mmCIF file of N, CA and C in Angstrom:
data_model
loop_
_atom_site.group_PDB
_atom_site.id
_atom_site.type_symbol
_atom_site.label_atom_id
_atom_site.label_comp_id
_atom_site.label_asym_id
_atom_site.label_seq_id
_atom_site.Cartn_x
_atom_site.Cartn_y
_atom_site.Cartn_z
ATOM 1 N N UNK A 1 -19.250 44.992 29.015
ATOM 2 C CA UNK A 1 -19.520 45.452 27.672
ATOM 3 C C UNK A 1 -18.900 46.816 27.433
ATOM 4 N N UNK A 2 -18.273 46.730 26.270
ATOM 5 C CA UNK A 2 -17.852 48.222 25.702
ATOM 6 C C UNK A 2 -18.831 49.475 25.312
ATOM 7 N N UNK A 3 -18.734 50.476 26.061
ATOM 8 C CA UNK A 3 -19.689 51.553 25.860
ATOM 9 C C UNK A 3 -19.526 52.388 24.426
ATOM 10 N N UNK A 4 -19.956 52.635 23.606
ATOM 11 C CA UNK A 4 -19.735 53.110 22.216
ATOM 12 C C UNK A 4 -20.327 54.917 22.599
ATOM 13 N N UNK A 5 -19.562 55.566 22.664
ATOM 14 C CA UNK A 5 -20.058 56.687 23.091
ATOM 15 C C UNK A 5 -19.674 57.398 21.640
ATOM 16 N N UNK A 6 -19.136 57.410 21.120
ATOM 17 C CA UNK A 6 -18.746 58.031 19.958
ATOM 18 C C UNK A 6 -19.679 57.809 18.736
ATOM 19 N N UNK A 7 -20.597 57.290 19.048
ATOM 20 C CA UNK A 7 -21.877 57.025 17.782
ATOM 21 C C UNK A 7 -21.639 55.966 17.410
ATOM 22 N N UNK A 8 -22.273 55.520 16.493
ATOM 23 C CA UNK A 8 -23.181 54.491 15.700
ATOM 24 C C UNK A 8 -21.651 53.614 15.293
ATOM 25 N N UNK A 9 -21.453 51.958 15.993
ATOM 26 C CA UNK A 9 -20.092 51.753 15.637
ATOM 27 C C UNK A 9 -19.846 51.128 14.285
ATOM 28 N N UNK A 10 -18.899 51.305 13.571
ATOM 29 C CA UNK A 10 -19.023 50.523 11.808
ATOM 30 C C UNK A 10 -19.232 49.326 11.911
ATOM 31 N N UNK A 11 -19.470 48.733 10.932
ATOM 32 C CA UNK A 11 -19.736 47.309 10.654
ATOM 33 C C UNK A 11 -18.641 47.112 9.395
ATOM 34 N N UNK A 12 -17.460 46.503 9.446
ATOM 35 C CA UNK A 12 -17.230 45.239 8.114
ATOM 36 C C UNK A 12 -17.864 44.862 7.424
ATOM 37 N N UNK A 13 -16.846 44.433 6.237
ATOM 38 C CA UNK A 13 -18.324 43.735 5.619
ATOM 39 C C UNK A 13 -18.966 42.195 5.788
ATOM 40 N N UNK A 14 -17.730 41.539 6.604
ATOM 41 C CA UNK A 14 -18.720 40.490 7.263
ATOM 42 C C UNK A 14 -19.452 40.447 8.424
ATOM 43 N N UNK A 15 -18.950 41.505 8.848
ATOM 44 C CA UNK A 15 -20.443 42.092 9.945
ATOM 45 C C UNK A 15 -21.564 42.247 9.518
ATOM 46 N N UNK A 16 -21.650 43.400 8.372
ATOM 47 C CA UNK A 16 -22.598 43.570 7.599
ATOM 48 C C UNK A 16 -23.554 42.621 7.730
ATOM 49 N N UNK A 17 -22.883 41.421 6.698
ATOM 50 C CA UNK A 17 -23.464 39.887 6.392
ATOM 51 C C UNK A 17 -24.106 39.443 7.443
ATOM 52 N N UNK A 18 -23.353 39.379 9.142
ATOM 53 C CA UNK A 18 -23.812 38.523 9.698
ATOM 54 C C UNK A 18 -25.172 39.594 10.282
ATOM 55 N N UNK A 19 -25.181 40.417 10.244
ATOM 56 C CA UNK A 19 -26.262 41.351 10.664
ATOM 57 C C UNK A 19 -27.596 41.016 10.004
ATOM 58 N N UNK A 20 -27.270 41.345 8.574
ATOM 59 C CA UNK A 20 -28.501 41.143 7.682
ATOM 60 C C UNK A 20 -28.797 39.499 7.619
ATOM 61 N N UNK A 21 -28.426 38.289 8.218
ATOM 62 C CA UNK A 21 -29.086 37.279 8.372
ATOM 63 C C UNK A 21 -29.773 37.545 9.670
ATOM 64 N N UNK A 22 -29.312 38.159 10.781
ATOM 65 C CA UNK A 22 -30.082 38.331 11.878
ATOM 66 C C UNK A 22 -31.204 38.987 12.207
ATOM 67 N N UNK A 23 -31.037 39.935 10.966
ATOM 68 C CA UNK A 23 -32.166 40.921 10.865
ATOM 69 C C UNK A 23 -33.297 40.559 9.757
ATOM 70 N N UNK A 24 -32.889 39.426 9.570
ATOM 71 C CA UNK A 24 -34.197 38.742 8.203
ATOM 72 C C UNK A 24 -34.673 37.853 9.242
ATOM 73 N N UNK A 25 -34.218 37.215 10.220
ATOM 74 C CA UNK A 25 -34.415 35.923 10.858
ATOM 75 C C UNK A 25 -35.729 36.697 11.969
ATOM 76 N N UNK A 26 -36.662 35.510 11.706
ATOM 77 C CA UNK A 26 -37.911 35.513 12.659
ATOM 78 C C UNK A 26 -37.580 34.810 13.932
ATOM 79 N N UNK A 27 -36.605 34.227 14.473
ATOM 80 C CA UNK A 27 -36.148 34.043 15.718
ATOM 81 C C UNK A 27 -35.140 34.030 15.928
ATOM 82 N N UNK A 28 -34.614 33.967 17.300
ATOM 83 C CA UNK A 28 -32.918 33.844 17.372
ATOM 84 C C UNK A 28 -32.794 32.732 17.265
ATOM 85 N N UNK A 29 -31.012 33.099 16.403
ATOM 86 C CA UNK A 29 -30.250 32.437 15.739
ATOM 87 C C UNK A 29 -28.902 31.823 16.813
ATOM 88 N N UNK A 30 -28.630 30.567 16.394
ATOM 89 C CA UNK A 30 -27.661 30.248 16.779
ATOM 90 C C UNK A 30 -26.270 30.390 15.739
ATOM 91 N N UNK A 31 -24.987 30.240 16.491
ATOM 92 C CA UNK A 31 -24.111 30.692 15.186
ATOM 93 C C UNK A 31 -24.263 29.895 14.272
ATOM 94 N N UNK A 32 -24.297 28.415 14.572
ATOM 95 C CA UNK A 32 -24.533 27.455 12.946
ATOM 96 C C UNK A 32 -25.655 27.834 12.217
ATOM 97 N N UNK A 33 -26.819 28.754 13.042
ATOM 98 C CA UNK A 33 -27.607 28.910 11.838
ATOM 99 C C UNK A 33 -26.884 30.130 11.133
ATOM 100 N N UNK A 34 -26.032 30.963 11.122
ATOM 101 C CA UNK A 34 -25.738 32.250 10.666
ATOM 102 C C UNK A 34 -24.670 31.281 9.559
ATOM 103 N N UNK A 35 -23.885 30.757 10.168
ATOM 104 C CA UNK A 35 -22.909 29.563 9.262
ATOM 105 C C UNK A 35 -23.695 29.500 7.963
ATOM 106 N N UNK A 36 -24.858 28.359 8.306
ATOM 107 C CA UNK A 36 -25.494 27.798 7.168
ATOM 108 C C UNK A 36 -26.252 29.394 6.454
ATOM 109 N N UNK A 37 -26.824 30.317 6.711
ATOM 110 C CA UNK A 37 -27.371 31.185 6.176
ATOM 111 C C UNK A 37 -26.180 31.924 5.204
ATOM 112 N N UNK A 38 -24.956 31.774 5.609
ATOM 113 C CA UNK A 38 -24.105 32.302 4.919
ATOM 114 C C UNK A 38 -23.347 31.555 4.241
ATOM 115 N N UNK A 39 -23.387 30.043 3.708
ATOM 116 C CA UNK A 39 -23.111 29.197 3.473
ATOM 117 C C UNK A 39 -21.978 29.194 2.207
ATOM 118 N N UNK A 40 -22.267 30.095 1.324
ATOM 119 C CA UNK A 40 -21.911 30.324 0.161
ATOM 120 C C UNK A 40 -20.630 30.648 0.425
ATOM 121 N N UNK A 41 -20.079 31.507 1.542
ATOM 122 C CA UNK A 41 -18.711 32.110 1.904
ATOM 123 C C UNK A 41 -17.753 31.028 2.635
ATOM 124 N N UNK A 42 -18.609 30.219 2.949
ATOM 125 C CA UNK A 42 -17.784 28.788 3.505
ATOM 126 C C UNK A 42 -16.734 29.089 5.010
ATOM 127 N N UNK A 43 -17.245 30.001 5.607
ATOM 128 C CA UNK A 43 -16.802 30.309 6.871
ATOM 129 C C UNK A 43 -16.876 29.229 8.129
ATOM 130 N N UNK A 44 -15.734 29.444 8.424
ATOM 131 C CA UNK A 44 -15.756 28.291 9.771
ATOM 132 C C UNK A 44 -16.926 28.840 11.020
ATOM 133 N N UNK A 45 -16.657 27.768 11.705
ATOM 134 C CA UNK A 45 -17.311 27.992 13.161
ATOM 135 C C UNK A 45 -16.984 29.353 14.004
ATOM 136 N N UNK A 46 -15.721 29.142 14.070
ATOM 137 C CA UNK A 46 -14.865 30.176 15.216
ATOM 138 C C UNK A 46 -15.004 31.485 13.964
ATOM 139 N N UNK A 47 -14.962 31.265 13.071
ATOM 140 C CA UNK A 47 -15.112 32.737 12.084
ATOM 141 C C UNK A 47 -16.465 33.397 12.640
ATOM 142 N N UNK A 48 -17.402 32.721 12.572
ATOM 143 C CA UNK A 48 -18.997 33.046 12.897
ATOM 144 C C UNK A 48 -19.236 33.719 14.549
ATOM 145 N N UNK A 49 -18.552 32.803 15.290
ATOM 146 C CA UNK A 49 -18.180 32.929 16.639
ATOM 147 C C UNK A 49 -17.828 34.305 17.087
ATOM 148 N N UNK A 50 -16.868 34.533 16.141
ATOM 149 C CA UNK A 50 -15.738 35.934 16.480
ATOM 150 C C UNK A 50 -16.461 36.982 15.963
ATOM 151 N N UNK A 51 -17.400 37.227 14.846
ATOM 152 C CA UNK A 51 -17.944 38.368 14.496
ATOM 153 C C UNK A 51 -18.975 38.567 15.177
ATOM 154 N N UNK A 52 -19.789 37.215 15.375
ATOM 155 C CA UNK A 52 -20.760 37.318 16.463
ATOM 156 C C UNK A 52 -20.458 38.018 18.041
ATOM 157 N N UNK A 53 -19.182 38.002 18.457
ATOM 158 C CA UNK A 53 -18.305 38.064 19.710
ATOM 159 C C UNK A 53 -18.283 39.840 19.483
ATOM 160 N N UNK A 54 -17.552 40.316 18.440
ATOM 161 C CA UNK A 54 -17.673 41.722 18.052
ATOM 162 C C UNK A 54 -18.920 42.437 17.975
ATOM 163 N N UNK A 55 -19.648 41.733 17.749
ATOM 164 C CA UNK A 55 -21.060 42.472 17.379
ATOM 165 C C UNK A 55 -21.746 42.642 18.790
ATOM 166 N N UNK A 56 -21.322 41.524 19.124
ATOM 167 C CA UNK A 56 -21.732 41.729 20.794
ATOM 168 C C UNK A 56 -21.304 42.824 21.481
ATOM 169 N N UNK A 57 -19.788 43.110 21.360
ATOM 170 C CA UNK A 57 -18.888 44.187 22.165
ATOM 171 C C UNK A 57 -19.520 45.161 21.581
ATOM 172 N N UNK A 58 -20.053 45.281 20.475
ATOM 173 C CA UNK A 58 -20.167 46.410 19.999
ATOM 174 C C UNK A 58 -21.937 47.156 19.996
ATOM 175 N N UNK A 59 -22.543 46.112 20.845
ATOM 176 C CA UNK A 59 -23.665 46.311 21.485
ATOM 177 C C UNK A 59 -24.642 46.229 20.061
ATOM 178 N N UNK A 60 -24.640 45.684 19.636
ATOM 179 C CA UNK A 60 -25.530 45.314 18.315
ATOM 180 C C UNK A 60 -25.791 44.201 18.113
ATOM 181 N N UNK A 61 -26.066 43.713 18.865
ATOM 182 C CA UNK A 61 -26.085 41.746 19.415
ATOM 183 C C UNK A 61 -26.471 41.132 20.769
ATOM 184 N N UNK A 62 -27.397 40.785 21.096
ATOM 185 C CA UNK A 62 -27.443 39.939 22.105
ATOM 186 C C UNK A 62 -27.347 38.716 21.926
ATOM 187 N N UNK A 63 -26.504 37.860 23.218
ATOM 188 C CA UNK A 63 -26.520 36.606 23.187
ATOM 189 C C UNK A 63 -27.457 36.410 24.213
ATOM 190 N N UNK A 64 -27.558 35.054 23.655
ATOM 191 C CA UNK A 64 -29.172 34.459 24.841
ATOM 192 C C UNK A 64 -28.767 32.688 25.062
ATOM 193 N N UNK A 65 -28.704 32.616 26.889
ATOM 194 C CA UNK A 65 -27.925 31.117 26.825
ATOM 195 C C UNK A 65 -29.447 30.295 27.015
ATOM 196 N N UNK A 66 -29.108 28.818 26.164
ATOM 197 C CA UNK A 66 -30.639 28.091 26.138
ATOM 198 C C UNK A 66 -29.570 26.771 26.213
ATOM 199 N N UNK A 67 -29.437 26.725 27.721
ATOM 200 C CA UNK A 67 -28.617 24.902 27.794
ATOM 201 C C UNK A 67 -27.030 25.621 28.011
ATOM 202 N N UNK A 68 -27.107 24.469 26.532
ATOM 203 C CA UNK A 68 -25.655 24.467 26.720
ATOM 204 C C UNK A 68 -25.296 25.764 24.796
ATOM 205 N N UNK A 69 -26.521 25.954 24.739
ATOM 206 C CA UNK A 69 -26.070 26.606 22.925
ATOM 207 C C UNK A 69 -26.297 27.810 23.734
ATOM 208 N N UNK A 70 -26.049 28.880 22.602
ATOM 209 C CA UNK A 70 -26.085 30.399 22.681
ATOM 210 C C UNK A 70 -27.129 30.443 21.553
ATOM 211 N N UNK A 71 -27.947 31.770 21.331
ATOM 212 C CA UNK A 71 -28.917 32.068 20.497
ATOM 213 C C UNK A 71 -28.848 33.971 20.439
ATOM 214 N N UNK A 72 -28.610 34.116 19.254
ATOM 215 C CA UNK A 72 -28.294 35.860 19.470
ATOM 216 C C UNK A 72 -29.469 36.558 18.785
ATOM 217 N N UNK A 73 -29.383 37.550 18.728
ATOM 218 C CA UNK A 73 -30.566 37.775 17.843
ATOM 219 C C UNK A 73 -30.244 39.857 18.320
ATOM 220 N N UNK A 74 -30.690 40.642 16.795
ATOM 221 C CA UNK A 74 -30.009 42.001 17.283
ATOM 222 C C UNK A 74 -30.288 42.804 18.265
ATOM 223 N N UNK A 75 -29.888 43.918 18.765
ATOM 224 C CA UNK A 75 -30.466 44.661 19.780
ATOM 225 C C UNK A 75 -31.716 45.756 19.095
ATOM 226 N N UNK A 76 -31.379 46.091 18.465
ATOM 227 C CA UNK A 76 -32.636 46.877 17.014
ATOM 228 C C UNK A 76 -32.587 46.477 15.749
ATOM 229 N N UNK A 77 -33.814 46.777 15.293
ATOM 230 C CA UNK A 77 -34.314 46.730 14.004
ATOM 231 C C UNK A 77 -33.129 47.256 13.024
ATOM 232 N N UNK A 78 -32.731 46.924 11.522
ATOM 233 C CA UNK A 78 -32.423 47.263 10.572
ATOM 234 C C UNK A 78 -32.460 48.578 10.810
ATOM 235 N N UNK A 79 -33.875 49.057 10.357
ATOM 236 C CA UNK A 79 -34.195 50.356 10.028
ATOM 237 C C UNK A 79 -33.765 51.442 11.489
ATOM 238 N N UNK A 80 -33.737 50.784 13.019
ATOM 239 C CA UNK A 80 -33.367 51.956 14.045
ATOM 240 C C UNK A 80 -31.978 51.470 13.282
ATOM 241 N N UNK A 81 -31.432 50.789 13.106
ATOM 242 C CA UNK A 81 -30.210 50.603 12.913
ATOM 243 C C UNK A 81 -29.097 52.100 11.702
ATOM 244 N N UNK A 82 -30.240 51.886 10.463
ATOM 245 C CA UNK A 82 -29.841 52.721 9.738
ATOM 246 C C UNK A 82 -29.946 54.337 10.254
ATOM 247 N N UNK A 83 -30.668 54.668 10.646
ATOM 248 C CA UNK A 83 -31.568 55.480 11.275
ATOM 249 C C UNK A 83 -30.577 56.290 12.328
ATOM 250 N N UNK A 84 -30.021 55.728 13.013
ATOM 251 C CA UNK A 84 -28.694 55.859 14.467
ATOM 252 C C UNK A 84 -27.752 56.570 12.822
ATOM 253 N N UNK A 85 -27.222 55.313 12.153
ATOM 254 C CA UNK A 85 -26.211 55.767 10.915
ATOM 255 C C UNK A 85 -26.881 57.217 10.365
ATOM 256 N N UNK A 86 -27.443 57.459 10.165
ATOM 257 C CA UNK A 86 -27.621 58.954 9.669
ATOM 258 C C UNK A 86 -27.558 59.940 10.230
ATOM 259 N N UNK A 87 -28.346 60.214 11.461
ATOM 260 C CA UNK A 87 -28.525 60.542 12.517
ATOM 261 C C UNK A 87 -26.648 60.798 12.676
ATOM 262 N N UNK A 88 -26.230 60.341 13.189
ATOM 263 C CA UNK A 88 -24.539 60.090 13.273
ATOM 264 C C UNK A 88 -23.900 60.758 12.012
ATOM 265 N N UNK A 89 -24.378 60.486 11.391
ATOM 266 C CA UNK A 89 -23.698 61.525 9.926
ATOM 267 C C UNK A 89 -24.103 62.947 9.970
ATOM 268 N N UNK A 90 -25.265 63.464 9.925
ATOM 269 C CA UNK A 90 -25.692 64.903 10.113
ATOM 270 C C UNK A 90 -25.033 65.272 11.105
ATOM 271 N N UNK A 91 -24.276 64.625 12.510
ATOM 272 C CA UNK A 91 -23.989 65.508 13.708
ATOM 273 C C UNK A 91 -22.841 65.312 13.570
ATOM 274 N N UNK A 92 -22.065 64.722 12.690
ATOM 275 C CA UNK A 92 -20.840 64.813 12.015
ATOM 276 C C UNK A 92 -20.167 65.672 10.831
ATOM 277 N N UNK A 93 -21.479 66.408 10.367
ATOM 278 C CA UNK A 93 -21.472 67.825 9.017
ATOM 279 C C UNK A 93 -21.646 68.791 9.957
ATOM 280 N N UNK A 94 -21.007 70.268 8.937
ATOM 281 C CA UNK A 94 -20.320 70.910 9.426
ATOM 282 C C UNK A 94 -21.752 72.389 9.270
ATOM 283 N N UNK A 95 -22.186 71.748 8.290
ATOM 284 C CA UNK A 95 -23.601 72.393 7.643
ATOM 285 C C UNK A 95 -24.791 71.191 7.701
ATOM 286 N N UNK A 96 -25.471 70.797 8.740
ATOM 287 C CA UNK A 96 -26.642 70.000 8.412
ATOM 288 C C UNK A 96 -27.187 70.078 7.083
ATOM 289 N N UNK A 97 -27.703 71.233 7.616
ATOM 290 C CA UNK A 97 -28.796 71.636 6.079
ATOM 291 C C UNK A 97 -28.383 71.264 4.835
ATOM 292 N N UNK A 98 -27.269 71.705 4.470
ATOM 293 C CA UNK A 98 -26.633 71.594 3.067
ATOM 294 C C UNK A 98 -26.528 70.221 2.805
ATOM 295 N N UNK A 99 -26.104 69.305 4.232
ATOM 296 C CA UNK A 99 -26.195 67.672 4.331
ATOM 297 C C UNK A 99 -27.404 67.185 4.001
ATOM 298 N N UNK A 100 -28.395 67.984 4.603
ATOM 299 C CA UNK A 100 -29.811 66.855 4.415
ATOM 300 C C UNK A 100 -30.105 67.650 2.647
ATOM 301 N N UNK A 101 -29.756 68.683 2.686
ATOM 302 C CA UNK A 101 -30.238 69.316 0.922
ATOM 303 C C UNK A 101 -29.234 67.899 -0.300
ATOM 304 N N UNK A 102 -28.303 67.934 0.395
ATOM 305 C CA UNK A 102 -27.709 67.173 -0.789
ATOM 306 C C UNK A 102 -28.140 65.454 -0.751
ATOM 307 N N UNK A 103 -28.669 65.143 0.811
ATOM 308 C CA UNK A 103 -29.373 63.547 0.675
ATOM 309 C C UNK A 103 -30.726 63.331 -0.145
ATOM 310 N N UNK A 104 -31.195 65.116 0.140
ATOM 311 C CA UNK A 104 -32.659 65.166 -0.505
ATOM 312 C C UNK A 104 -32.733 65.121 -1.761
ATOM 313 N N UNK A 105 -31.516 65.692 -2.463
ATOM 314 C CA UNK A 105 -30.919 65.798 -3.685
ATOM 315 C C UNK A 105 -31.199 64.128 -4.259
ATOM 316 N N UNK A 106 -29.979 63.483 -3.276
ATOM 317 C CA UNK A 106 -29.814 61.929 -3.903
ATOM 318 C C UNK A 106 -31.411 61.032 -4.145
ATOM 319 N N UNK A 107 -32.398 61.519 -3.261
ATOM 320 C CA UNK A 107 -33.306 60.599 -3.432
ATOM 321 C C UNK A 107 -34.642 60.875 -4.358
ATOM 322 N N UNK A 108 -35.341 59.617 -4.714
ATOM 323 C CA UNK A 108 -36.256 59.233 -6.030
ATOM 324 C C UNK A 108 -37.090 60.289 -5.306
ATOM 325 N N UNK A 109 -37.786 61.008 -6.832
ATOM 326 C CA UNK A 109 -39.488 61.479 -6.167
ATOM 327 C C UNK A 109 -40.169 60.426 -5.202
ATOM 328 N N UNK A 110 -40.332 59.479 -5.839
ATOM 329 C CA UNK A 110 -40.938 58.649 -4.887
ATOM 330 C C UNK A 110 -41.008 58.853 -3.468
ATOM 331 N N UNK A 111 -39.306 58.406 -3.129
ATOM 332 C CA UNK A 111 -38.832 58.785 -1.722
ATOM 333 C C UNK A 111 -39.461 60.430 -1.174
ATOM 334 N N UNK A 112 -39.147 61.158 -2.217
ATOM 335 C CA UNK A 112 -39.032 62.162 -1.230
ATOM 336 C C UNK A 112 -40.789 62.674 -1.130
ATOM 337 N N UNK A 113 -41.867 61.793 -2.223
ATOM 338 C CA UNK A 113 -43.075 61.832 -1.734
ATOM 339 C C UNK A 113 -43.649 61.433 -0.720
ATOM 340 N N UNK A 114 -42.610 60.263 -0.479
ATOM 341 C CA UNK A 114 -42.988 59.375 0.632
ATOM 342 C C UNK A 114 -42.494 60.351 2.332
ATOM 343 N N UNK A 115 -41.688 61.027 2.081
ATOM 344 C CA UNK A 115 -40.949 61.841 2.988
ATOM 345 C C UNK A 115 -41.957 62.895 4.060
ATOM 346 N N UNK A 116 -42.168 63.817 2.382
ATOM 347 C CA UNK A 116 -43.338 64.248 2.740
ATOM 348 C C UNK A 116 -44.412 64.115 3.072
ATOM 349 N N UNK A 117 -45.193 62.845 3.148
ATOM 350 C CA UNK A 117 -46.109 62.136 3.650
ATOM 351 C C UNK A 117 -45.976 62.158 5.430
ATOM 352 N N UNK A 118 -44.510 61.622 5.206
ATOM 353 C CA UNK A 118 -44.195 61.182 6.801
ATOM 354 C C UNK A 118 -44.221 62.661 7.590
ATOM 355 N N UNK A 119 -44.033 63.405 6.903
ATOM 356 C CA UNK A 119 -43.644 64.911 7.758
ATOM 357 C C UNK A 119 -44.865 65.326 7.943
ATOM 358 N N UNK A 120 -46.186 65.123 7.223
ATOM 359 C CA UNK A 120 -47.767 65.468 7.524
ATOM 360 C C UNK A 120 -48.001 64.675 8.023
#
């Protein structure tokens, strides 16, 4: 396996896709189920295969052998997922502060009530 030492690795946007079916899914998935979950894009087998194959290298994927099928399912949650992505962005600014002032900026009262909640 490829070691990602450089932070949090990107996702495509059919990575993306195949992520967020894995990360809605209450068990592991085999690739035809990611196929059929993504059905609408009409992607082959070996298409499903190969991003699944990347996602793997890229340590955001486990495969799991049951027989003769494979069953993957992610290495973290969505949210550690996003979470690494930010995290990775602040240690990539040159000014944190001014970084997290201007995210604090972007978000609803709501959010940032909710923020403050989390910080008490």
């Amino acid at each position: 396996m490829v070691a990602y030492d450089g932070g949090v690795p990107s996702l495509g946007e059919l990575e993306r896709a195949v992520m967020g079916v894995l990360w809605e899914a209450t068990h592991d998935l085999t690739a035809r189920d990611v196929q059929d979950a993504l059905a609408d894009r009409e992607l082959a087998t070996t298409t499903v295969l190969t991003v699944l194959g990347r996602l793997e290298r890229k340590q955001l994927v486990r495969r799991i052998r049951d027989g003769r099928a494979h069953h993957y399912r992610p290495v973290a949650s969505r949210e550690d997922h996003v979470a690494e992505l930010m995290s990775d962005a602040l240690d990539g600014a040159s000014d944190r502060g001014a970084a997290l002032a201007r995210f604090l900026g972007s978000m609803s009262e709501d959010e940032r009530k909710n923020l403050r909640d989390l910080l008490d």
